[in-house]
Short mmCIF file of N, CA and C in Angstrom, two decimals:
data_model
loop_
_atom_site.label_atom_id
_atom_site.label_comp_id
_atom_site.label_asym_id
_atom_site.label_seq_id
_atom_site.Cartn_x
_atom_site.Cartn_y
_atom_site.Cartn_z
N MET A 8 0.84 -1.18 0.00
CA MET A 8 0.00 0.00 0.00
C MET A 8 0.88 1.23 0.00
N SER A 9 0.47 2.22 -0.72
CA SER A 9 1.24 3.44 -0.87
C SER A 9 1.10 4.33 0.36
N ASP A 10 2.17 5.07 0.67
CA ASP A 10 2.12 6.03 1.77
C ASP A 10 1.61 7.39 1.31
N GLU A 11 1.33 7.53 0.01
CA GLU A 11 0.86 8.80 -0.51
C GLU A 11 -0.56 9.09 -0.04
N THR A 12 -0.82 10.36 0.25
CA THR A 12 -2.16 10.80 0.64
C THR A 12 -3.02 10.91 -0.62
N VAL A 13 -4.20 10.35 -0.56
CA VAL A 13 -5.12 10.44 -1.70
C VAL A 13 -5.75 11.82 -1.70
N ARG A 14 -5.74 12.45 -2.84
CA ARG A 14 -6.31 13.78 -2.98
C ARG A 14 -7.42 13.74 -4.03
N PRO A 15 -8.51 14.45 -3.76
CA PRO A 15 -9.60 14.44 -4.74
C PRO A 15 -9.22 15.19 -6.02
N VAL A 16 -9.80 14.75 -7.12
CA VAL A 16 -9.62 15.45 -8.39
C VAL A 16 -10.97 16.05 -8.74
N ASN A 17 -11.01 17.37 -8.84
CA ASN A 17 -12.26 18.09 -9.09
C ASN A 17 -13.33 17.70 -8.06
N GLY A 18 -12.93 17.54 -6.80
CA GLY A 18 -13.87 17.25 -5.72
C GLY A 18 -14.29 15.80 -5.61
N SER A 19 -13.72 14.91 -6.43
CA SER A 19 -14.12 13.51 -6.44
C SER A 19 -12.93 12.60 -6.18
N TYR A 20 -13.16 11.59 -5.36
CA TYR A 20 -12.14 10.58 -5.10
C TYR A 20 -12.29 9.40 -6.07
N GLY A 21 -13.27 9.48 -6.96
CA GLY A 21 -13.55 8.40 -7.89
C GLY A 21 -14.96 7.90 -7.65
N THR A 22 -15.25 6.72 -8.17
CA THR A 22 -16.58 6.14 -7.99
C THR A 22 -16.46 4.73 -7.44
N ILE A 23 -17.49 4.32 -6.73
CA ILE A 23 -17.62 2.94 -6.26
C ILE A 23 -19.03 2.52 -6.61
N GLY A 24 -19.13 1.48 -7.43
CA GLY A 24 -20.45 1.01 -7.84
C GLY A 24 -21.27 2.09 -8.52
N GLY A 25 -20.60 2.98 -9.23
CA GLY A 25 -21.31 4.05 -9.94
C GLY A 25 -21.63 5.26 -9.08
N VAL A 26 -21.27 5.23 -7.80
CA VAL A 26 -21.54 6.36 -6.90
C VAL A 26 -20.29 7.22 -6.81
N GLU A 27 -20.45 8.48 -7.08
CA GLU A 27 -19.34 9.43 -7.00
C GLU A 27 -18.96 9.62 -5.53
N ILE A 28 -17.69 9.43 -5.20
CA ILE A 28 -17.24 9.57 -3.82
C ILE A 28 -16.67 10.97 -3.62
N THR A 29 -17.41 11.76 -2.85
CA THR A 29 -17.02 13.15 -2.56
C THR A 29 -16.89 13.29 -1.05
N GLU A 30 -16.41 14.45 -0.61
CA GLU A 30 -16.32 14.72 0.83
C GLU A 30 -17.69 14.60 1.49
N GLU A 31 -18.74 15.06 0.79
CA GLU A 31 -20.10 14.99 1.33
C GLU A 31 -20.54 13.53 1.54
N VAL A 32 -20.26 12.69 0.57
CA VAL A 32 -20.62 11.27 0.69
C VAL A 32 -19.85 10.63 1.84
N ILE A 33 -18.57 10.93 1.94
CA ILE A 33 -17.74 10.37 3.03
C ILE A 33 -18.27 10.84 4.37
N ALA A 34 -18.64 12.12 4.49
CA ALA A 34 -19.18 12.65 5.76
C ALA A 34 -20.47 11.92 6.14
N ARG A 35 -21.37 11.66 5.15
CA ARG A 35 -22.62 10.93 5.44
C ARG A 35 -22.33 9.50 5.89
N LEU A 36 -21.36 8.85 5.25
CA LEU A 36 -21.01 7.48 5.63
C LEU A 36 -20.45 7.43 7.06
N VAL A 37 -19.60 8.38 7.38
CA VAL A 37 -19.02 8.45 8.72
C VAL A 37 -20.11 8.70 9.75
N LYS A 38 -21.01 9.64 9.48
CA LYS A 38 -22.11 9.95 10.40
C LYS A 38 -22.98 8.71 10.62
N ASN A 39 -23.31 8.01 9.54
CA ASN A 39 -24.11 6.80 9.63
C ASN A 39 -23.42 5.75 10.51
N ALA A 40 -22.13 5.58 10.31
CA ALA A 40 -21.37 4.60 11.09
C ALA A 40 -21.34 4.99 12.56
N GLU A 41 -21.12 6.27 12.84
CA GLU A 41 -21.06 6.73 14.23
C GLU A 41 -22.40 6.57 14.93
N GLU A 42 -23.50 6.64 14.16
CA GLU A 42 -24.83 6.48 14.74
C GLU A 42 -25.29 5.03 14.77
N GLY A 43 -24.40 4.12 14.37
CA GLY A 43 -24.73 2.70 14.43
C GLY A 43 -25.62 2.23 13.30
N PHE A 44 -25.57 2.91 12.17
CA PHE A 44 -26.37 2.55 10.99
C PHE A 44 -27.85 2.43 11.33
N PRO A 45 -28.49 3.54 11.74
CA PRO A 45 -29.91 3.49 12.12
C PRO A 45 -30.78 2.95 10.98
N GLY A 46 -31.70 2.08 11.35
CA GLY A 46 -32.63 1.51 10.38
C GLY A 46 -32.08 0.31 9.64
N ALA A 47 -30.79 0.04 9.77
CA ALA A 47 -30.20 -1.10 9.07
C ALA A 47 -30.45 -2.39 9.85
N THR A 48 -30.64 -3.46 9.15
CA THR A 48 -30.73 -4.78 9.79
C THR A 48 -29.56 -5.60 9.30
N PHE A 49 -28.98 -6.32 10.21
CA PHE A 49 -27.79 -7.11 9.90
C PHE A 49 -28.10 -8.58 10.10
N ARG A 50 -27.53 -9.41 9.25
CA ARG A 50 -27.69 -10.84 9.41
C ARG A 50 -26.48 -11.38 10.17
N SER A 51 -26.65 -12.51 10.79
CA SER A 51 -25.54 -13.14 11.49
C SER A 51 -24.49 -13.56 10.48
N PRO A 52 -23.22 -13.49 10.88
CA PRO A 52 -22.17 -13.91 9.94
C PRO A 52 -22.24 -15.42 9.70
N GLY A 53 -21.75 -15.83 8.58
CA GLY A 53 -21.71 -17.26 8.26
C GLY A 53 -22.94 -17.73 7.53
N ARG A 54 -22.97 -19.00 7.28
CA ARG A 54 -24.10 -19.59 6.55
C ARG A 54 -25.30 -19.73 7.47
N PRO A 55 -26.50 -19.68 6.89
CA PRO A 55 -27.69 -19.89 7.73
C PRO A 55 -27.73 -21.33 8.21
N THR A 56 -28.33 -21.53 9.40
CA THR A 56 -28.42 -22.88 9.92
C THR A 56 -29.43 -23.67 9.10
N ARG A 57 -29.21 -24.97 9.00
CA ARG A 57 -30.12 -25.81 8.23
C ARG A 57 -30.65 -26.96 9.07
N ALA A 58 -30.26 -27.01 10.33
CA ALA A 58 -30.70 -28.09 11.20
C ALA A 58 -30.70 -27.61 12.64
N ASP A 59 -31.40 -28.35 13.50
CA ASP A 59 -31.44 -28.00 14.92
C ASP A 59 -30.22 -28.52 15.67
N GLU A 60 -29.36 -29.22 14.98
CA GLU A 60 -28.15 -29.75 15.60
C GLU A 60 -26.94 -29.25 14.83
N PRO A 61 -25.77 -29.33 15.43
CA PRO A 61 -24.57 -28.85 14.73
C PRO A 61 -24.34 -29.65 13.44
N THR A 62 -23.72 -29.00 12.47
CA THR A 62 -23.38 -29.66 11.21
C THR A 62 -21.87 -29.63 11.03
N ARG A 63 -21.37 -30.52 10.19
CA ARG A 63 -19.94 -30.55 9.87
C ARG A 63 -19.78 -30.68 8.37
N ALA A 64 -18.77 -30.05 7.84
CA ALA A 64 -18.43 -30.20 6.43
C ALA A 64 -17.64 -31.49 6.28
N VAL A 65 -17.95 -32.24 5.23
CA VAL A 65 -17.27 -33.50 4.97
C VAL A 65 -16.78 -33.47 3.52
N THR A 66 -15.51 -33.80 3.32
CA THR A 66 -14.95 -33.81 1.98
C THR A 66 -15.08 -35.20 1.38
N VAL A 67 -15.58 -35.26 0.16
CA VAL A 67 -15.73 -36.53 -0.54
C VAL A 67 -15.14 -36.36 -1.93
N ARG A 68 -14.34 -37.33 -2.36
CA ARG A 68 -13.76 -37.27 -3.71
C ARG A 68 -14.69 -37.99 -4.68
N LEU A 69 -15.00 -37.30 -5.78
CA LEU A 69 -15.83 -37.88 -6.83
C LEU A 69 -15.08 -37.80 -8.15
N THR A 70 -15.34 -38.77 -9.04
CA THR A 70 -14.79 -38.67 -10.38
C THR A 70 -15.54 -37.57 -11.12
N GLU A 71 -14.99 -37.15 -12.22
CA GLU A 71 -15.67 -36.13 -13.03
C GLU A 71 -17.04 -36.63 -13.48
N SER A 72 -17.14 -37.91 -13.85
CA SER A 72 -18.43 -38.43 -14.31
C SER A 72 -19.43 -38.52 -13.16
N GLU A 73 -18.97 -38.88 -11.96
CA GLU A 73 -19.89 -38.91 -10.80
C GLU A 73 -20.41 -37.51 -10.49
N LEU A 74 -19.49 -36.55 -10.47
CA LEU A 74 -19.89 -35.17 -10.18
C LEU A 74 -20.81 -34.63 -11.26
N SER A 75 -20.52 -34.96 -12.50
CA SER A 75 -21.38 -34.52 -13.60
C SER A 75 -22.79 -35.09 -13.44
N ALA A 76 -22.89 -36.36 -13.06
CA ALA A 76 -24.20 -36.98 -12.86
C ALA A 76 -24.95 -36.31 -11.72
N VAL A 77 -24.24 -36.01 -10.63
CA VAL A 77 -24.86 -35.31 -9.50
C VAL A 77 -25.36 -33.94 -9.94
N MET A 78 -24.53 -33.20 -10.66
CA MET A 78 -24.89 -31.85 -11.09
C MET A 78 -26.06 -31.88 -12.08
N ASP A 79 -26.07 -32.87 -12.98
CA ASP A 79 -27.18 -32.99 -13.93
C ASP A 79 -28.50 -33.21 -13.21
N ARG A 80 -28.49 -34.13 -12.24
CA ARG A 80 -29.74 -34.41 -11.52
C ARG A 80 -30.14 -33.21 -10.66
N ALA A 81 -29.17 -32.60 -10.01
CA ALA A 81 -29.46 -31.43 -9.17
C ALA A 81 -30.11 -30.33 -10.02
N GLU A 82 -29.59 -30.13 -11.22
CA GLU A 82 -30.16 -29.11 -12.10
C GLU A 82 -31.59 -29.47 -12.52
N ARG A 83 -31.80 -30.74 -12.85
CA ARG A 83 -33.15 -31.17 -13.25
C ARG A 83 -34.15 -30.97 -12.13
N GLU A 84 -33.70 -31.18 -10.88
CA GLU A 84 -34.59 -31.08 -9.72
C GLU A 84 -34.54 -29.70 -9.07
N HIS A 85 -33.85 -28.76 -9.70
CA HIS A 85 -33.73 -27.39 -9.18
C HIS A 85 -33.20 -27.39 -7.75
N ARG A 86 -32.14 -28.14 -7.52
CA ARG A 86 -31.50 -28.23 -6.20
C ARG A 86 -30.06 -27.73 -6.32
N THR A 87 -29.51 -27.38 -5.17
CA THR A 87 -28.07 -27.10 -5.14
C THR A 87 -27.34 -28.42 -5.11
N ARG A 88 -26.07 -28.40 -5.43
CA ARG A 88 -25.27 -29.63 -5.38
C ARG A 88 -25.30 -30.22 -3.98
N SER A 89 -25.11 -29.39 -2.96
CA SER A 89 -25.10 -29.89 -1.58
C SER A 89 -26.43 -30.52 -1.22
N ASP A 90 -27.53 -29.86 -1.59
CA ASP A 90 -28.85 -30.39 -1.27
C ASP A 90 -29.08 -31.72 -1.97
N ALA A 91 -28.65 -31.84 -3.23
CA ALA A 91 -28.80 -33.10 -3.96
C ALA A 91 -28.01 -34.23 -3.30
N ILE A 92 -26.78 -33.93 -2.89
CA ILE A 92 -25.96 -34.94 -2.23
C ILE A 92 -26.57 -35.34 -0.90
N ARG A 93 -27.07 -34.36 -0.12
CA ARG A 93 -27.72 -34.69 1.16
C ARG A 93 -28.94 -35.57 0.93
N ALA A 94 -29.74 -35.26 -0.10
CA ALA A 94 -30.93 -36.07 -0.40
C ALA A 94 -30.54 -37.50 -0.76
N ALA A 95 -29.50 -37.65 -1.57
CA ALA A 95 -29.04 -38.99 -1.95
C ALA A 95 -28.55 -39.76 -0.73
N LEU A 96 -27.79 -39.10 0.15
CA LEU A 96 -27.32 -39.76 1.36
C LEU A 96 -28.47 -40.16 2.28
N LYS A 97 -29.48 -39.29 2.40
CA LYS A 97 -30.63 -39.61 3.25
C LYS A 97 -31.37 -40.83 2.69
N GLU A 98 -31.56 -40.84 1.37
CA GLU A 98 -32.25 -41.97 0.73
C GLU A 98 -31.48 -43.26 0.98
N TRP A 99 -30.17 -43.21 0.82
CA TRP A 99 -29.32 -44.38 1.04
C TRP A 99 -29.36 -44.82 2.51
N ALA A 100 -29.25 -43.87 3.44
CA ALA A 100 -29.26 -44.21 4.86
C ALA A 100 -30.62 -44.76 5.29
N ASP A 101 -31.72 -44.17 4.79
CA ASP A 101 -33.05 -44.65 5.14
C ASP A 101 -33.30 -46.05 4.60
N ALA A 102 -32.75 -46.36 3.42
CA ALA A 102 -32.95 -47.67 2.82
C ALA A 102 -32.24 -48.76 3.61
N SER A 103 -31.17 -48.42 4.29
CA SER A 103 -30.42 -49.43 5.04
C SER A 103 -30.96 -49.64 6.44
N ALA A 104 -31.94 -48.84 6.86
CA ALA A 104 -32.46 -48.94 8.22
C ALA A 104 -33.44 -50.09 8.37
#
């Protein structure tokens, strides 16, 4: 990172997401932060919970053809890859009970 002080050009520090960053914008952002972002709602960090009990990530190695088959079925059923794999594991575990 450079030790040079950033200076505005024609009153602008540039844009972020199409918003012109000026001293006025910076002052509003600082004021909002100092006031605790009134009216804002924040979500908890991390992924949303999906069960009433703790979960763990498990790594499984699949061949390209196995993964392709999983992804094809997941797409047909409008599921995420993880959800499709969980459904397949549940079906397998329930069948062995």
